Structures are given as C-alpha cells and as structure tokens.
CSV table of C-alpha atoms in Angstrom, one decimal:
chain,number,residue,atom,x,y,z
A,1,MET,CA,91.6,128.5,93.2
A,2,ALA,CA,89.7,125.3,94.0
A,3,LYS,CA,88.1,123.5,91.1
A,4,LEU,CA,84.9,122.9,93.1
A,5,ASN,CA,82.8,125.7,94.4
A,6,ARG,CA,81.0,125.7,97.8
A,7,GLY,CA,77.6,124.1,97.6
A,8,LEU,CA,75.8,120.9,96.6
A,9,ILE,CA,77.5,118.3,94.4
A,10,VAL,CA,75.2,115.6,93.0
A,11,SER,CA,76.5,112.1,92.4
A,12,CYS,CA,75.1,110.6,89.2
A,13,GLN,CA,76.0,107.0,89.1
A,14,ALA,CA,74.7,103.6,88.2
A,15,VAL,CA,76.8,100.5,88.5
A,16,LYS,CA,76.4,97.1,86.9
A,17,GLY,CA,73.2,95.3,88.1
A,18,GLU,CA,71.3,98.5,88.7
A,19,PRO,CA,68.3,99.5,86.6
A,20,LEU,CA,69.8,102.7,85.1
A,21,TYR,CA,73.2,101.2,84.3
A,22,GLY,CA,74.2,101.4,80.6
A,23,LEU,CA,71.2,103.4,79.4
A,24,GLY,CA,73.2,106.6,78.7
A,25,ILE,CA,71.1,108.8,80.9
A,26,MET,CA,73.6,110.0,83.5
A,27,GLY,CA,74.2,113.1,81.4
A,28,TYR,CA,70.5,114.0,81.6
A,29,LEU,CA,70.4,113.4,85.3
A,30,ALA,CA,73.5,115.7,85.6
A,31,ARG,CA,71.9,118.4,83.5
A,32,ALA,CA,68.7,118.2,85.7
A,33,ALA,CA,70.9,118.5,88.8
A,34,VAL,CA,72.8,121.5,87.5
A,35,GLU,CA,69.6,123.2,86.4
A,36,GLY,CA,68.4,122.6,90.0
A,37,GLY,CA,71.5,124.4,91.4
A,38,ALA,CA,74.2,121.8,91.7
A,39,VAL,CA,77.7,123.3,91.6
A,40,GLY,CA,79.4,120.0,90.6
A,41,ILE,CA,78.9,116.4,89.6
A,42,ARG,CA,80.4,113.2,90.9
A,43,ALA,CA,80.4,110.4,88.3
A,44,ASN,CA,81.6,106.8,87.8
A,45,TYR,CA,83.0,105.2,84.6
A,46,VAL,CA,84.7,106.9,81.6
A,47,SER,CA,81.6,106.6,79.4
A,48,ASP,CA,79.3,108.3,81.9
A,49,ILE,CA,81.8,111.1,82.6
A,50,ALA,CA,82.1,111.7,78.8
A,51,ASP,CA,78.3,111.8,78.5
A,52,ILE,CA,77.9,114.2,81.4
A,53,LYS,CA,80.6,116.5,80.1
A,54,LYS,CA,78.5,116.9,76.9
A,55,GLN,CA,75.5,118.0,79.0
A,56,VAL,CA,77.0,120.3,81.7
A,57,ASP,CA,79.8,122.7,82.3
A,58,VAL,CA,80.5,122.3,86.0
A,59,PRO,CA,83.5,120.7,87.7
A,60,MET,CA,83.4,116.9,88.0
A,61,ILE,CA,84.7,114.5,90.6
A,62,GLY,CA,85.6,111.4,88.6
A,63,ILE,CA,85.9,107.9,89.9
A,64,ILE,CA,86.0,104.4,88.5
A,65,LYS,CA,84.6,101.6,90.6
A,66,GLU,CA,86.5,98.4,89.8
A,67,VAL,CA,86.5,95.2,91.8
A,68,TYR,CA,89.7,93.2,92.1
A,69,PRO,CA,90.0,89.7,93.6
A,70,ASP,CA,92.9,90.6,95.9
A,71,SER,CA,91.5,93.8,97.5
A,72,ASP,CA,88.4,95.4,99.1
A,73,VAL,CA,89.3,98.7,97.6
A,74,TYR,CA,87.0,99.5,94.6
A,75,ILE,CA,87.0,103.3,94.2
A,76,THR,CA,89.7,104.2,91.7
A,77,PRO,CA,91.9,101.4,93.1
A,78,THR,CA,94.9,101.3,90.8
A,79,LEU,CA,97.0,103.3,88.4
A,80,LYS,CA,95.0,101.9,85.5
A,81,GLU,CA,91.9,103.7,86.7
A,82,VAL,CA,93.8,106.9,87.5
A,83,LYS,CA,95.2,107.1,84.0
A,84,ALA,CA,91.8,106.5,82.5
A,85,LEU,CA,90.3,109.3,84.6
A,86,ILE,CA,93.0,111.8,83.6
A,87,GLU,CA,92.1,111.2,80.0
A,88,THR,CA,88.5,112.1,80.7
A,89,GLY,CA,89.5,115.7,81.7
A,90,CYS,CA,87.6,115.5,85.0
A,91,GLU,CA,88.7,118.3,87.3
A,92,VAL,CA,88.9,116.2,90.4
A,93,ILE,CA,89.9,112.5,90.9
A,94,ALA,CA,88.6,110.7,94.0
A,95,LEU,CA,90.7,107.9,95.5
A,96,ASP,CA,89.8,105.4,98.2
A,97,CYS,CA,91.8,106.5,101.3
A,98,THR,CA,90.7,103.9,103.8
A,99,GLY,CA,94.1,102.4,104.4
A,100,ARG,CA,93.2,99.0,103.2
A,101,PRO,CA,95.6,97.1,100.8
A,102,ARG,CA,95.1,98.0,97.2
A,103,PRO,CA,95.1,95.6,94.3
A,104,ASN,CA,98.4,94.3,93.0
A,105,GLY,CA,100.2,95.8,96.1
A,106,GLU,CA,99.8,99.3,94.7
A,107,LYS,CA,100.2,102.2,97.1
A,108,LEU,CA,98.0,105.3,97.6
A,109,GLU,CA,101.0,107.6,97.8
A,110,ASP,CA,102.2,106.4,94.4
A,111,LEU,CA,98.8,107.2,92.8
A,112,VAL,CA,98.9,110.7,94.4
A,113,LYS,CA,102.4,111.3,93.1
A,114,TYR,CA,101.4,110.2,89.6
A,115,ILE,CA,98.5,112.6,89.4
A,116,ARG,CA,100.6,115.5,90.8
A,117,GLU,CA,103.3,114.8,88.2
A,118,ASN,CA,101.2,114.0,85.2
A,119,ALA,CA,98.0,116.0,85.7
A,120,LYS,CA,99.0,119.2,87.5
A,121,ASP,CA,95.7,120.9,87.0
A,122,VAL,CA,93.7,117.9,88.5
A,123,GLU,CA,92.8,118.1,92.2
A,124,ILE,CA,92.5,115.0,94.3
A,125,MET,CA,89.8,114.0,96.8
A,126,ALA,CA,90.3,111.4,99.6
A,127,ASP,CA,87.3,109.1,100.2
A,128,CYS,CA,87.8,108.4,103.9
A,129,ALA,CA,86.1,106.3,106.6
A,130,SER,CA,87.9,107.3,109.8
A,131,PHE,CA,89.9,110.1,111.4
A,132,ALA,CA,93.1,108.1,110.8
A,133,ASN,CA,92.3,108.0,107.1
A,134,ALA,CA,91.8,111.8,107.1
A,135,GLU,CA,95.2,112.2,108.8
A,136,GLU,CA,96.9,110.2,106.1
A,137,ALA,CA,95.1,112.2,103.4
A,138,HIS,CA,96.2,115.4,104.9
A,139,ARG,CA,99.8,114.1,105.1
A,140,LEU,CA,99.7,113.2,101.5
A,141,GLY,CA,98.4,116.7,100.5
A,142,PHE,CA,94.9,115.8,99.2
A,143,ASP,CA,92.9,118.9,98.1
A,144,TYR,CA,89.7,117.6,99.6
A,145,ILE,CA,88.9,115.1,102.4
A,146,GLY,CA,85.5,113.4,102.1
A,147,SER,CA,83.5,111.3,104.5
A,148,THR,CA,82.5,109.0,101.6
A,149,MET,CA,83.4,105.7,103.1
A,150,ARG,CA,82.2,106.4,106.7
A,151,GLY,CA,80.1,103.4,107.7
A,152,TYR,CA,81.2,101.3,104.7
A,153,THR,CA,84.4,99.7,106.1
A,154,PRO,CA,84.7,97.0,108.7
A,155,ASP,CA,86.0,99.4,111.3
A,156,THR,CA,83.2,101.9,110.8
A,157,LYS,CA,80.3,99.6,110.0
A,158,GLY,CA,77.2,100.4,112.0
A,159,ILE,CA,78.1,104.1,112.5
A,160,CYS,CA,75.1,106.3,111.9
A,161,ILE,CA,75.7,108.6,108.9
A,162,PRO,CA,75.8,111.5,108.3
A,163,ASP,CA,78.2,111.6,111.3
A,164,CYS,CA,78.1,115.3,112.2
A,165,ASP,CA,80.6,114.8,115.1
A,166,PHE,CA,83.1,113.3,112.7
A,167,LEU,CA,82.6,116.1,110.1
A,168,THR,CA,83.0,118.8,112.8
A,169,LYS,CA,86.2,117.2,114.0
A,170,LEU,CA,87.6,117.1,110.4
A,171,VAL,CA,86.8,120.7,109.9
A,172,LYS,CA,88.4,121.8,113.1
A,173,THR,CA,91.5,119.6,112.7
A,174,PHE,CA,92.3,120.3,109.1
A,175,PRO,CA,91.4,124.0,108.5
A,176,ASP,CA,93.7,124.2,105.5
A,177,THR,CA,91.9,121.3,103.7
A,178,LYS,CA,88.4,121.5,102.2
A,179,ILE,CA,86.1,119.0,103.9
A,180,ILE,CA,83.4,117.4,101.8
A,181,ALA,CA,80.5,115.7,103.5
A,182,GLU,CA,79.2,112.6,101.6
A,183,GLY,CA,77.0,109.7,102.6
A,184,GLY,CA,73.6,109.1,104.3
A,185,ILE,CA,71.9,112.4,103.5
A,186,TRP,CA,68.3,111.8,102.7
A,187,GLU,CA,66.3,114.6,104.3
A,188,ARG,CA,66.5,118.4,104.4
A,189,ASP,CA,67.0,118.4,108.2
A,190,GLN,CA,70.0,116.2,107.8
A,191,LEU,CA,71.4,118.5,105.2
A,192,ALA,CA,70.9,121.5,107.5
A,193,LYS,CA,72.8,119.8,110.4
A,194,VAL,CA,75.7,118.9,108.1
A,195,CYS,CA,75.9,122.5,106.9
A,196,LYS,CA,76.3,123.6,110.5
A,197,CYS,CA,79.4,121.4,110.7
A,198,GLY,CA,81.3,124.0,108.5
A,199,VAL,CA,82.0,121.7,105.6
A,200,TYR,CA,83.2,123.1,102.3
A,201,ALA,CA,80.7,121.2,100.1
A,202,ILE,CA,78.2,118.3,100.3
A,203,VAL,CA,77.8,115.4,97.9
A,204,ILE,CA,74.3,113.8,97.7
A,205,GLY,CA,73.7,110.8,95.4
A,206,SER,CA,71.1,108.1,96.1
A,207,SER,CA,68.4,110.4,97.5
A,208,ILE,CA,68.4,112.4,94.2
A,209,THR,CA,69.5,110.2,91.4
A,210,ARG,CA,68.6,106.6,92.3
A,211,PRO,CA,64.9,106.1,91.9
A,212,LYS,CA,65.0,102.4,92.9
A,213,ASP,CA,66.5,103.4,96.3
A,214,ILE,CA,64.1,106.3,96.7
A,215,THR,CA,61.1,104.1,96.0
A,216,GLN,CA,62.3,101.4,98.4
A,217,ARG,CA,62.4,104.0,101.2
A,218,PHE,CA,58.8,105.1,100.5
A,219,VAL,CA,57.6,101.5,100.2
A,220,GLY,CA,59.3,100.7,103.5
A,221,ALA,CA,57.4,103.7,105.1
A,222,LEU,CA,54.1,102.1,104.1
A,223,ASP,CA,54.4,99.8,107.1
A,224,LEU,CA,53.9,102.8,109.3
A,225,CYS,CA,50.5,103.7,107.7
C-alpha cells in the first residue's frame, strides 16, 4: 500500500533568507493544512520535519535543500542528506532526478539503492523536469514521479506550469507509477485542469504557505486596477 493517499499534499517550507525561516512555525502551518483536508505534507530540513511530526499524523515527503559549489542539484543531493532524512522517520524521501551531475560525483542510482537497502519502508519520489527524467526514474523504480522541477532547469526554463500536456503524458506512459503534480498551481481552475490529467496526487506550496509570495501576487495585480 502506498504511503501517500490520493489528494492534496501541502508543502510547508521556508529556506534561509525567507521571512518564516527559523521561526518554528512549519508545524503549525502543517496542522492548519491537515485540518483543511491535506492528506500529506512535504517539508524541508530535519528540524522542520521533526516539528511537523509533533503536530500532524499524515505521511510526509521529506527533502533537504543543500547547495554545493560543484553542482546545481540542491534537493536531497547527496548521501549525507539521505541518511539524515531516514533518521527523521519521514515516509517518503524526494530526490532531484533531473540528470544533472550531483555533488562529489555521487550517483542517483546509488542513493536509491541505499534507501532500498537501509530503509525498506521508505518510499522514494523523483523530482523531475523532463520526460527523459521520468523515464530514468521509472527505470530506477521510484514509487512516485513528480513534476517538481518542470520549468526550473536550463532545458525546461520558460515552460508554462502547470504543464498539463506533460502530466497527461506521464500518466499514460507510466501507468504503474504514481504521478504527482507539483509546481505552478495558484488558482482553483488550474487545480481542476491538473486533476483531469489523471495524476495520483497534487502538491501545492507557495500559494498556501508562503505569505510573502501570495502578497506579492496581489500587489502585482494592483497595477490592473
């Protein structure tokens, strides 16, 4: 049985330099999201995952964003982050699956193998940008394929997200893998269109849990008044 149920997963994150970083409130955001109907939470950093687990009892997608000087991969980039996430007890670990070189010459397949051998109950999500990424994720046996990095890599920059054509292709091509839509969903009509693609679950973050970004969108709309 899958760790994640079908439905809405809310991403509760704040990275260094953002207003909510380090304030210890991600757990409260997660609790509000679950009370609103979220079936899962996606979270960054060991400390935030721990705080959230104290507040809610739903499956969590854990990541650690870490920047290394020799790589553009920053979502759970190395074995160090993988080991730390396993210790948190998160049900799912998400890994960058964009095909870009990882720090220290580490390989994606080695991280997948480590999780499978050392945390057999933990599922793995591939944060993909392109169809080729999804093919690789499927080959490696990921439990979930996500559109997380669509539009955020050099080869997909400028693509309008959510990309429903891309999501539909993933669903049709990989019927034995659960497809998770993530990225660019700000309005209810966008959500409705994504649902029609047949995805297993949907992750929404900024439009729910990042008040600075939400405010900036409304302020930008004032120019239309």
